[in-house]
Amino acid sequence: MGKLFGTDGIRGIANVQLDATLAYRIGQAAAIVLGKGKEKKPVVVIGKDTRISSDMLEGAITAGFCACGCNVHTLGVISTPAVALATVMSKSDAGVVISASHNPYEYNGIKFFGPDGSKLPDEMELAIEELILQEEPLPTKTHGEIGVTYNDRHTVDAYVRYLASTVKGEPHDLRVLVDCANGAASVTAQRLLSRYDMDVSYINDKPNGVNINSGCGSTHLEMLGQKVREGCYDVGIAFDGDADRCLAVDENGNEIDGDKIMALCARAMKEAGDLQNDGFVATVMSNMGLHKYAKEQGFRVLCADVGDRNVRELMVKENMVLGGEQSGHIIFMNHMPTGDGQLTALHFLSIVSKYGATVSSLVDEIKRYPQVLINVPGPHDATAKRKLIASDAVQNAIREKETGLDGRILVRPSGTEALLRVMVEASEEAVAQTVAEELAKVIEEIQK
């Protein structure tokens, strides 16, 4: 990670860390890097989520791209993975998403995809960052070299048709409640799921610019769980703001995290002969229960560092087609170059329909060890976070807490916020909670 780019692009509070001036310069810098050595104008596709600041940032970054010679196709409100797919299908030079994913509405972000639909290589992000941070004005184009914009409103329908084409067995005979998080899925989820013989209802599908992720979606499953129980639904599906994540709840309203969704998908793919190289990629945050289930089912689980970029890199290296994170960011490499919440939901519902059992009975086979995660305020700078975690004081505290613990401890930096994540996993929840709280307090004291 650089000074601006985190694990998922550039992110911050709109008009505090990320304003229109910076967005304009990001567009300029990216246009210059993308245009190097090319005779034709580079083409960029841009999508956004429903945040109140997304229009402002879209206008600014579009101006930056055009000022430095890029043509821009604007897709409107659309999911992050749809932008990745559109980048590939349109043979564009890059894709841009204006979104802060699961963060509250006051945050926003700018993330890039390369022509293959994956995140930009580190060296290209660093080249863009160097131009952004230099003090001199960036050169602009004149006359006929200035870029132009096109409004593309057909991508949503093409995206939905593509997702529908990826499932072998259509989901059916289910009562489903879908939480759109007042985000990008509000535009696409109903178009996708109305194709199937299911009774589907929707909540939090009326975005107003400030209600995205607010008490709803994949980061706040309480409302969905309650409504699923009260309405006697078979399953609940929850997306985050830009719809690249999917979590679920069973018929009793209990959470089904990304680990369990992945495990169930891996089981079905193995039975169908589609689980390439006998396994899938999870992260260091994956639960011990996932590893035990995988061993029982006879497939491998490899662990990458947290972040979809790291998951994808290990998938490519190990020639695996399934991978993802506990947070619900799951990659089906045969169908999409990045995580896609609606693709995940479609395959999950198809699998539930295939087995014909209650959702709880399917996922309860995957035991989950108690896992406590506490967010501790820390530096905003990525380098400062890493130095703090690597310090003798923090490492000594971790070693002390691990002594005699039937489980594990993981302390890592947030890639998007000024936080350190303290995760403790243990055979007893009370033990995990106590150790996590004590370690979090130690880290807070060290920073004073």
Coordinates of C-alpha atoms in Angstrom, one line a residue:
M1 CA 0.0 0.0 0.0
G2 CA 1.1 3.5 -0.7
K3 CA 0.3 6.9 0.9
L4 CA -3.0 7.2 -0.9
F5 CA -3.9 3.7 -2.1
G6 CA -5.1 1.2 0.5
T7 CA -6.1 -2.4 0.1
D8 CA -9.2 -1.2 -1.9
G9 CA -8.3 2.0 -3.7
I10 CA -8.3 5.5 -2.3
R11 CA -10.8 6.1 0.5
G12 CA -11.8 8.7 3.1
I13 CA -14.5 11.0 4.3
A14 CA -15.9 13.0 1.4
N15 CA -14.6 16.6 1.4
V16 CA -12.2 15.8 4.2
Q17 CA -9.7 13.2 3.0
L18 CA -11.3 12.9 -0.4
D19 CA -12.6 15.9 -2.2
A20 CA -13.4 17.0 -5.8
T21 CA -9.9 18.6 -6.2
L22 CA -8.2 15.3 -5.3
A23 CA -10.6 13.3 -7.5
Y24 CA -9.8 15.6 -10.4
R25 CA -6.1 15.1 -9.9
I26 CA -6.6 11.3 -9.6
G27 CA -8.4 11.3 -12.9
Q28 CA -5.5 13.3 -14.5
A29 CA -2.8 11.1 -13.1
A30 CA -4.6 7.9 -14.1
A31 CA -5.2 9.2 -17.6
I32 CA -1.5 10.0 -18.0
V33 CA -0.4 6.6 -16.8
L34 CA -3.0 4.8 -19.0
G35 CA -2.1 6.8 -22.0
K36 CA 1.7 6.1 -22.0
G37 CA 2.8 4.5 -25.3
K38 CA -0.7 4.5 -26.8
E39 CA -1.7 6.2 -30.1
K40 CA -5.4 6.2 -29.4
K41 CA -7.2 7.8 -26.5
P42 CA -7.5 5.4 -23.5
V43 CA -11.1 4.5 -22.6
V44 CA -12.3 4.3 -19.0
V45 CA -15.7 3.1 -17.7
I46 CA -17.0 4.7 -14.4
G47 CA -19.7 3.4 -12.1
K48 CA -20.8 4.6 -8.7
D49 CA -22.9 3.7 -5.6
T50 CA -25.7 5.7 -4.1
R51 CA -23.8 8.0 -1.7
I52 CA -24.6 11.7 -1.7
S53 CA -21.0 12.5 -2.6
S54 CA -20.7 10.0 -5.5
D55 CA -22.1 12.5 -8.1
M56 CA -19.6 15.1 -7.0
L57 CA -16.6 12.8 -7.2
E58 CA -17.8 11.2 -10.5
G59 CA -18.0 14.7 -12.1
A60 CA -14.5 15.6 -10.8
I61 CA -12.7 12.4 -11.8
T62 CA -14.4 12.4 -15.2
A63 CA -13.2 16.0 -15.8
G64 CA -9.6 14.9 -14.8
F65 CA -9.7 11.9 -17.2
C66 CA -11.1 14.1 -20.1
A67 CA -8.6 16.9 -19.4
C68 CA -5.7 14.5 -19.9
G69 CA -7.0 12.7 -23.0
C70 CA -9.2 9.8 -21.8
N71 CA -12.6 9.0 -23.2
V72 CA -15.1 8.1 -20.4
H73 CA -18.2 5.9 -20.4
T74 CA -20.3 6.6 -17.4
L75 CA -22.5 3.7 -16.2
G76 CA -24.5 5.4 -13.4
V77 CA -25.4 3.6 -10.2
I78 CA -24.2 0.1 -10.6
S79 CA -22.4 -2.6 -8.5
T80 CA -18.6 -2.8 -8.3
P81 CA -18.3 -6.2 -10.0
A82 CA -20.6 -5.0 -12.8
V83 CA -17.9 -2.3 -13.5
A84 CA -15.2 -4.9 -13.6
L85 CA -17.2 -7.0 -16.0
A86 CA -18.0 -4.0 -18.2
T87 CA -14.3 -3.1 -18.3
V88 CA -13.6 -6.6 -19.8
M89 CA -16.5 -6.8 -22.1
S90 CA -16.0 -3.3 -23.6
K91 CA -12.3 -3.9 -23.9
S92 CA -11.6 -0.6 -22.0
D93 CA -8.3 0.3 -20.6
A94 CA -9.6 0.7 -17.0
G95 CA -12.6 0.7 -14.9
V96 CA -13.3 3.0 -12.0
V97 CA -15.8 2.6 -9.1
I98 CA -16.8 5.5 -6.9
S99 CA -17.7 3.8 -3.6
A100 CA -16.6 3.2 -0.1
S101 CA -18.2 -0.3 -0.1
H102 CA -19.4 -1.2 3.4
N103 CA -18.4 2.1 5.1
P104 CA -21.0 4.7 6.3
Y105 CA -22.3 7.2 3.8
E106 CA -19.9 10.0 4.8
Y107 CA -17.0 8.0 3.4
N108 CA -16.4 7.5 -0.3
G109 CA -13.6 6.0 -2.4
I110 CA -12.1 5.6 -5.8
K111 CA -11.0 2.1 -6.9
F112 CA -9.6 1.0 -10.2
F113 CA -9.8 -2.2 -12.4
G114 CA -7.4 -3.1 -15.1
P115 CA -8.5 -4.3 -18.6
D116 CA -8.8 -7.9 -17.3
G117 CA -11.3 -6.8 -14.6
S118 CA -8.8 -7.3 -11.7
K119 CA -7.4 -4.6 -9.4
L120 CA -4.6 -2.5 -11.0
P121 CA -1.1 -3.9 -10.4
D122 CA 0.8 -2.3 -7.5
E123 CA 3.3 -0.7 -9.8
M124 CA 0.6 1.1 -11.8
E125 CA -1.1 2.3 -8.6
L126 CA 2.3 3.6 -7.4
A127 CA 2.9 5.4 -10.7
I128 CA -0.5 7.1 -10.4
E129 CA 0.1 8.0 -6.8
E130 CA 3.5 9.6 -7.6
L131 CA 1.9 11.9 -10.2
I132 CA -0.9 12.8 -7.7
L133 CA 1.5 13.7 -5.0
Q134 CA 4.0 15.7 -7.1
E135 CA 3.8 19.5 -6.5
E136 CA 3.8 20.5 -10.2
P137 CA 0.6 20.9 -12.2
L138 CA -0.1 17.9 -14.4
P139 CA -0.1 18.5 -18.2
T140 CA -3.4 18.6 -19.9
K141 CA -4.5 18.1 -23.5
T142 CA -5.8 20.7 -25.9
H143 CA -7.7 20.8 -29.2
G144 CA -8.9 17.4 -30.4
E145 CA -6.9 15.5 -27.8
I146 CA -9.3 16.3 -25.0
G147 CA -11.4 13.3 -24.0
V148 CA -15.2 13.1 -24.2
T149 CA -17.9 11.3 -22.2
Y150 CA -20.6 8.9 -23.2
N151 CA -23.6 7.8 -21.0
D152 CA -24.0 4.0 -21.1
R153 CA -27.3 2.8 -19.5
H154 CA -27.4 -0.6 -21.1
T155 CA -24.7 -2.2 -19.0
V156 CA -27.1 -3.0 -16.1
D157 CA -29.2 -5.2 -18.3
A158 CA -26.2 -6.9 -19.9
Y159 CA -24.8 -7.6 -16.4
V160 CA -28.0 -9.2 -15.1
R161 CA -28.2 -11.4 -18.2
Y162 CA -24.6 -12.5 -17.7
L163 CA -25.1 -13.4 -14.1
A164 CA -28.2 -15.5 -15.0
S165 CA -26.1 -17.4 -17.5
T166 CA -23.6 -18.6 -14.9
V167 CA -25.8 -21.0 -12.9
K168 CA -26.4 -24.6 -14.0
G169 CA -29.5 -25.2 -11.9
E170 CA -31.9 -22.3 -11.4
P171 CA -33.0 -21.4 -7.8
H172 CA -36.6 -22.3 -7.1
D173 CA -39.3 -22.8 -4.5
L174 CA -37.8 -20.5 -1.9
R175 CA -39.2 -17.6 0.0
V176 CA -36.3 -15.1 0.1
L177 CA -35.9 -11.7 1.8
V178 CA -33.2 -9.5 0.3
D179 CA -31.5 -6.5 2.0
C180 CA -30.1 -4.2 -0.7
A181 CA -28.3 -1.9 1.9
N182 CA -29.8 1.1 0.1
G183 CA -26.9 0.7 -2.3
A184 CA -26.1 -0.4 -5.8
A185 CA -28.1 -3.7 -5.4
S186 CA -31.2 -1.5 -5.3
V187 CA -30.8 -1.1 -9.0
T188 CA -30.1 -4.7 -10.0
A189 CA -31.2 -7.3 -7.4
Q190 CA -34.9 -7.3 -8.4
R191 CA -34.1 -7.5 -12.1
L192 CA -31.9 -10.5 -11.4
L193 CA -34.0 -12.5 -8.9
S194 CA -37.4 -11.9 -10.6
R195 CA -36.3 -14.2 -13.3
Y196 CA -36.7 -17.3 -11.1
D197 CA -39.6 -19.2 -9.6
M198 CA -39.1 -17.8 -6.1
D199 CA -41.1 -15.6 -3.8
V200 CA -38.7 -12.7 -3.2
S201 CA -39.2 -9.6 -1.1
Y202 CA -36.9 -6.6 -0.7
I203 CA -35.9 -4.2 2.1
N204 CA -33.6 -1.2 2.2
D205 CA -34.0 -0.7 -1.5
K206 CA -34.8 3.0 -1.5
P207 CA -31.5 4.9 -1.4
N208 CA -31.6 8.6 -0.6
G209 CA -27.9 9.4 -0.6
V210 CA -27.3 9.1 3.1
N211 CA -29.0 5.8 4.1
I212 CA -26.5 3.5 2.4
N213 CA -25.3 0.8 4.9
S214 CA -27.1 2.6 7.7
G215 CA -28.3 -0.1 10.1
C216 CA -28.8 -2.4 7.2
G217 CA -27.0 -4.6 4.7
S218 CA -24.2 -7.1 5.2
T219 CA -22.6 -5.2 8.1
H220 CA -25.9 -5.0 10.0
L221 CA -27.8 -8.3 9.8
E222 CA -30.0 -7.8 12.8
M223 CA -33.0 -6.3 10.9
L224 CA -32.8 -8.9 8.2
G225 CA -32.7 -11.8 10.7
Q226 CA -35.7 -10.4 12.6
K227 CA -37.8 -9.9 9.5
V228 CA -36.9 -13.4 8.1
R229 CA -38.1 -15.0 11.4
E230 CA -41.2 -12.9 11.6
G231 CA -42.1 -13.4 7.9
C232 CA -41.3 -17.2 7.9
Y233 CA -38.8 -16.8 5.0
D234 CA -36.6 -19.7 4.0
V235 CA -33.5 -17.5 3.8
G236 CA -32.3 -13.9 3.9
I237 CA -29.7 -12.3 1.6
A238 CA -27.7 -9.2 2.5
F239 CA -25.5 -7.1 0.2
D240 CA -23.2 -4.2 1.1
G241 CA -23.3 -0.7 -0.4
D242 CA -21.5 -1.6 -3.7
A243 CA -22.9 -5.1 -3.8
D244 CA -19.5 -6.9 -4.0
R245 CA -20.3 -8.7 -0.8
C246 CA -23.0 -11.2 0.2
L247 CA -23.9 -12.6 3.6
A248 CA -27.0 -14.5 4.5
V249 CA -29.2 -15.6 7.4
D250 CA -31.0 -18.9 7.8
E251 CA -34.7 -19.4 8.4
N252 CA -34.1 -18.8 12.1
G253 CA -32.4 -15.4 11.4
N254 CA -28.9 -16.7 12.3
E255 CA -25.9 -15.3 10.4
I256 CA -24.3 -17.2 7.6
D257 CA -20.9 -15.7 7.0
G258 CA -18.6 -15.9 4.0
D259 CA -16.8 -18.9 5.4
K260 CA -20.0 -20.9 5.5
I261 CA -21.2 -19.7 2.1
M262 CA -17.8 -20.6 0.6
A263 CA -17.8 -24.1 2.2
L264 CA -21.2 -24.9 0.9
C265 CA -20.3 -23.7 -2.6
A266 CA -17.1 -25.8 -2.4
R267 CA -19.1 -28.9 -1.5
A268 CA -21.5 -28.4 -4.4
M269 CA -18.7 -27.6 -6.8
K270 CA -16.7 -30.7 -5.7
E271 CA -19.7 -32.9 -6.3
A272 CA -20.2 -31.4 -9.7
G273 CA -16.5 -31.8 -10.6
D274 CA -16.0 -28.0 -10.8
L275 CA -13.7 -27.5 -7.7
Q276 CA -10.5 -27.0 -9.5
N277 CA -7.3 -28.2 -7.8
D278 CA -9.2 -29.8 -4.9
G279 CA -9.8 -26.7 -2.8
F280 CA -10.3 -23.0 -2.5
V281 CA -8.6 -19.9 -1.0
A282 CA -9.7 -18.2 2.2
T283 CA -7.9 -15.7 4.4
V284 CA -6.0 -15.6 7.7
M285 CA -9.4 -14.5 9.2
S286 CA -11.1 -17.7 8.3
N287 CA -12.5 -19.6 11.2
M288 CA -10.9 -22.8 12.5
G289 CA -14.2 -24.5 12.0
L290 CA -13.9 -23.9 8.2
H291 CA -10.6 -25.8 8.1
K292 CA -12.1 -28.7 10.1
Y293 CA -15.1 -29.0 7.7
A294 CA -12.9 -28.8 4.7
K295 CA -10.7 -31.6 6.0
E296 CA -13.8 -33.7 6.6
Q297 CA -15.1 -33.0 3.1
G298 CA -11.7 -33.8 1.5
F299 CA -10.7 -30.5 0.1
R300 CA -7.9 -28.0 0.8
V301 CA -8.2 -24.5 2.2
L302 CA -5.3 -22.1 1.5
C303 CA -5.0 -18.9 3.4
A304 CA -4.1 -15.5 1.9
D305 CA -3.7 -12.2 3.7
V306 CA -6.9 -10.2 4.1
G307 CA -8.0 -8.4 1.0
D308 CA -9.6 -9.6 -2.2
R309 CA -6.5 -8.7 -4.2
N310 CA -4.5 -11.1 -2.0
V311 CA -7.1 -13.8 -2.4
R312 CA -7.2 -13.5 -6.1
E313 CA -3.4 -13.6 -6.4
L314 CA -3.2 -16.9 -4.5
M315 CA -6.1 -18.3 -6.5
V316 CA -4.2 -17.6 -9.7
K317 CA -1.0 -19.0 -8.3
E318 CA -2.6 -22.2 -7.1
N319 CA -5.0 -22.5 -10.1
M320 CA -8.1 -22.4 -8.0
V321 CA -11.5 -21.1 -9.1
L322 CA -13.2 -20.3 -5.7
G323 CA -11.9 -18.0 -3.0
G324 CA -13.1 -15.3 -0.7
E325 CA -13.3 -13.7 2.7
Q326 CA -15.4 -14.2 5.9
S327 CA -16.9 -10.8 5.1
G328 CA -18.8 -12.2 2.1
H329 CA -16.4 -11.0 -0.6
I330 CA -16.3 -14.2 -2.7
I331 CA -14.7 -14.8 -6.1
F332 CA -16.0 -17.3 -8.6
M333 CA -13.0 -17.1 -11.0
N334 CA -14.7 -19.0 -13.8
H335 CA -17.4 -16.3 -14.0
M336 CA -16.1 -13.0 -12.6
P337 CA -12.6 -11.5 -12.1
T338 CA -13.6 -10.0 -8.8
G339 CA -15.9 -10.7 -5.9
D340 CA -19.6 -10.3 -6.7
G341 CA -22.3 -10.3 -4.1
Q342 CA -25.2 -10.9 -6.5
L343 CA -23.3 -13.7 -8.3
T344 CA -22.7 -15.3 -4.9
A345 CA -26.3 -15.0 -3.9
L346 CA -27.5 -16.6 -7.1
H347 CA -25.2 -19.6 -6.7
F348 CA -26.0 -19.9 -3.0
L349 CA -29.7 -19.9 -3.6
S350 CA -29.2 -22.4 -6.5
I351 CA -27.3 -24.8 -4.1
V352 CA -30.0 -24.5 -1.4
S353 CA -32.6 -25.4 -4.0
K354 CA -30.6 -28.3 -5.2
Y355 CA -30.2 -29.9 -1.8
G356 CA -33.8 -29.3 -0.8
A357 CA -33.1 -29.0 2.9
T358 CA -33.5 -26.1 5.3
V359 CA -30.7 -23.6 5.1
S360 CA -29.8 -24.1 8.8
S361 CA -29.4 -27.9 8.4
L362 CA -27.0 -27.3 5.5
V363 CA -24.7 -24.7 7.1
D364 CA -24.8 -26.1 10.7
E365 CA -22.5 -28.9 9.5
I366 CA -19.8 -26.1 9.3
K367 CA -19.1 -25.5 13.0
R368 CA -17.9 -22.0 13.9
Y369 CA -15.4 -21.5 16.8
P370 CA -16.2 -18.3 18.8
Q371 CA -14.4 -15.4 17.2
V372 CA -14.3 -11.9 18.6
L373 CA -13.2 -8.9 16.6
I374 CA -12.5 -5.5 18.2
N375 CA -11.6 -2.4 16.2
V376 CA -9.0 -0.3 18.0
P377 CA -8.4 3.4 16.9
G378 CA -5.0 3.8 15.3
P379 CA -3.0 5.9 12.9
H380 CA -4.5 6.7 9.5
D381 CA -1.1 6.2 7.7
A382 CA -0.6 2.6 6.6
T383 CA 3.1 2.6 7.4
A384 CA 2.4 3.9 10.9
K385 CA -0.2 1.1 11.4
R386 CA 2.3 -1.6 10.4
K387 CA 5.0 -0.2 12.6
L388 CA 2.7 -0.1 15.6
I389 CA 1.7 -3.7 15.2
A390 CA 5.3 -4.8 14.7
S391 CA 6.5 -2.9 17.8
D392 CA 8.0 -4.9 20.7
A393 CA 5.3 -3.6 23.0
V394 CA 2.4 -5.0 20.8
Q395 CA 4.2 -8.2 19.9
N396 CA 5.1 -8.9 23.5
A397 CA 1.5 -8.3 24.5
I398 CA 0.3 -10.8 21.8
R399 CA 2.7 -13.5 22.9
E400 CA 1.6 -13.0 26.6
K401 CA -2.1 -13.4 25.7
E402 CA -1.4 -16.4 23.5
T403 CA 0.2 -18.3 26.3
G404 CA -2.2 -21.2 27.3
L405 CA -4.9 -20.0 24.8
D406 CA -6.8 -22.7 23.0
G407 CA -7.1 -20.7 19.8
R408 CA -5.3 -17.9 18.1
I409 CA -4.8 -14.1 18.0
L410 CA -4.5 -12.0 14.9
V411 CA -3.8 -8.2 14.9
R412 CA -3.8 -6.5 11.5
P413 CA -4.3 -3.0 10.1
S414 CA -7.5 -1.9 8.4
G415 CA -6.8 -1.2 4.8
T416 CA -9.5 1.5 4.6
E417 CA -9.9 3.1 8.0
A418 CA -7.7 4.5 10.9
L419 CA -8.2 1.2 12.8
L420 CA -6.3 -1.9 14.0
R421 CA -8.4 -5.1 13.9
V422 CA -7.8 -7.3 17.0
M423 CA -9.2 -10.8 16.3
V424 CA -9.2 -13.6 18.9
E425 CA -10.5 -17.1 18.3
A426 CA -11.0 -19.6 21.1
S427 CA -12.9 -22.7 22.1
E428 CA -15.0 -20.6 24.5
E429 CA -16.5 -17.3 23.6
A430 CA -16.0 -15.8 27.1
V431 CA -12.3 -16.4 26.8
A432 CA -12.1 -15.0 23.3
Q433 CA -14.0 -11.8 24.5
T434 CA -11.8 -11.3 27.5
V435 CA -8.5 -11.8 25.7
A436 CA -9.6 -9.5 22.8
E437 CA -10.7 -6.7 25.2
E438 CA -7.5 -6.9 27.2
L439 CA -5.3 -6.8 24.1
A440 CA -7.3 -3.9 22.7
K441 CA -6.8 -2.0 25.9
V442 CA -3.1 -2.7 25.8
I443 CA -2.8 -1.3 22.3
E444 CA -4.8 1.8 23.2
E445 CA -2.5 2.4 26.2
I446 CA 0.6 2.0 24.0
Q447 CA -0.6 4.8 21.7
K448 CA -1.1 7.4 24.5

